[in-house]
């Protein structure tokens, strides 16, 4: 975390508390003045305890103690003004006000200490989450990238959804996934998959080999992440994307993950996939994975997402129509596209998601002439099966 940004965040509440300090001070003055104007049998001095109580809600212990001291002084002035400062009743009121102010200051000290501890823990958590889920670069090669993560749990920046992207010798490889569960309880599985992908993406020439490596890593390490009786309940859906540096042929492999959207001018087309079972439930070997192929041309935007997006419901239990909404912003940059989706998605669910949600938008930085596409089935021999849509020669 940037220390300067954190310090600025600390100064802001301090400045606000100084501005709000006017309220209890004015309250002390008003009570003191009015108490001298009302009939003698009406005593407003005990109301002075409100001032330190209010101050404790927005200020630190020092300012709360200062207001408490002023309140005690005002109570003593009222007693002196009426010539009863040393009477039993006034002395008891002064003592009670001093004790209550001291207790308020004590609770402020305890609260401030816990706030500092919470801030430190939050800084450590943010650093750990940043190390685990690296922010994707804005551009890799000719590919512009934007990512969005919305955790279901408050104060969390990562949960059960994950993503990663890395340049390879032949292009860019991207992974987006969703482990079973949500929030902080799913971080272990997410960390396992991200670490495995970052290493394996550079050592396997084909997506089936990469998926097979991830499957073996998950099967090997999942038993260490939780009770053995829950082993069969832990799995992850993953989408692997391979975008070459040259040409427009993009390959994807789905392990139970929702298919991506290909955004063109005013349209959003779901890329057909042939999904394999999710990772972690004794999935297929490399030869049984299906690689789907499609044309990803300059000017197009490829939108990857997790099921937390499309399964988000509004008050009427209707799912979020991602394809329809994304088509409205198909001509936007990746950053603008995700900005629109985030705002629209939160409006759809009423401001709070029930599940983690992640999106990645990818777009070619170049904008050369677009090729008109026609649908056609393509079968390419080799390691695994490949199906897809490509433009004619």
JSON list of C-alpha atoms in Angstrom, two decimals, residues 31-45 75-87 90:
[
{"chain": "A", "resi": 31, "resn": "UNK", "atom": "CA", "xyz": [-26.67, 24.67, 27.76]},
{"chain": "A", "resi": 32, "resn": "UNK", "atom": "CA", "xyz": [-24.61, 26.98, 29.98]},
{"chain": "A", "resi": 33, "resn": "UNK", "atom": "CA", "xyz": [-26.39, 30.12, 28.76]},
{"chain": "A", "resi": 34, "resn": "UNK", "atom": "CA", "xyz": [-29.90, 28.66, 28.79]},
{"chain": "A", "resi": 35, "resn": "UNK", "atom": "CA", "xyz": [-29.41, 27.23, 32.29]},
{"chain": "A", "resi": 36, "resn": "UNK", "atom": "CA", "xyz": [-28.88, 30.77, 33.54]},
{"chain": "A", "resi": 37, "resn": "UNK", "atom": "CA", "xyz": [-32.04, 32.05, 31.85]},
{"chain": "A", "resi": 38, "resn": "UNK", "atom": "CA", "xyz": [-34.56, 29.40, 32.88]},
{"chain": "A", "resi": 39, "resn": "UNK", "atom": "CA", "xyz": [-36.26, 29.44, 36.32]},
{"chain": "A", "resi": 40, "resn": "UNK", "atom": "CA", "xyz": [-34.05, 28.50, 39.27]},
{"chain": "A", "resi": 41, "resn": "UNK", "atom": "CA", "xyz": [-35.82, 25.18, 39.89]},
{"chain": "A", "resi": 42, "resn": "UNK", "atom": "CA", "xyz": [-34.81, 23.92, 36.41]},
{"chain": "A", "resi": 43, "resn": "UNK", "atom": "CA", "xyz": [-31.28, 22.52, 36.17]},
{"chain": "A", "resi": 44, "resn": "UNK", "atom": "CA", "xyz": [-29.85, 21.87, 32.73]},
{"chain": "A", "resi": 45, "resn": "UNK", "atom": "CA", "xyz": [-26.26, 21.24, 33.84]},
{"chain": "A", "resi": 75, "resn": "UNK", "atom": "CA", "xyz": [-20.82, 22.72, 35.17]},
{"chain": "A", "resi": 76, "resn": "UNK", "atom": "CA", "xyz": [-18.53, 24.36, 37.71]},
{"chain": "A", "resi": 77, "resn": "UNK", "atom": "CA", "xyz": [-19.23, 27.80, 36.22]},
{"chain": "A", "resi": 78, "resn": "UNK", "atom": "CA", "xyz": [-22.97, 27.26, 36.50]},
{"chain": "A", "resi": 79, "resn": "UNK", "atom": "CA", "xyz": [-22.55, 26.38, 40.18]},
{"chain": "A", "resi": 80, "resn": "UNK", "atom": "CA", "xyz": [-20.33, 29.41, 40.76]},
{"chain": "A", "resi": 81, "resn": "UNK", "atom": "CA", "xyz": [-22.76, 31.69, 38.93]},
{"chain": "A", "resi": 82, "resn": "UNK", "atom": "CA", "xyz": [-25.60, 30.70, 41.26]},
{"chain": "A", "resi": 83, "resn": "UNK", "atom": "CA", "xyz": [-23.35, 30.72, 44.35]},
{"chain": "A", "resi": 84, "resn": "UNK", "atom": "CA", "xyz": [-23.79, 27.01, 45.04]},
{"chain": "A", "resi": 85, "resn": "UNK", "atom": "CA", "xyz": [-20.48, 25.71, 43.67]},
{"chain": "A", "resi": 86, "resn": "UNK", "atom": "CA", "xyz": [-19.58, 23.91, 46.91]},
{"chain": "A", "resi": 87, "resn": "UNK", "atom": "CA", "xyz": [-23.04, 22.56, 47.63]},
{"chain": "A", "resi": 90, "resn": "UNK", "atom": "CA", "xyz": [-23.37, 20.62, 42.49]}
]
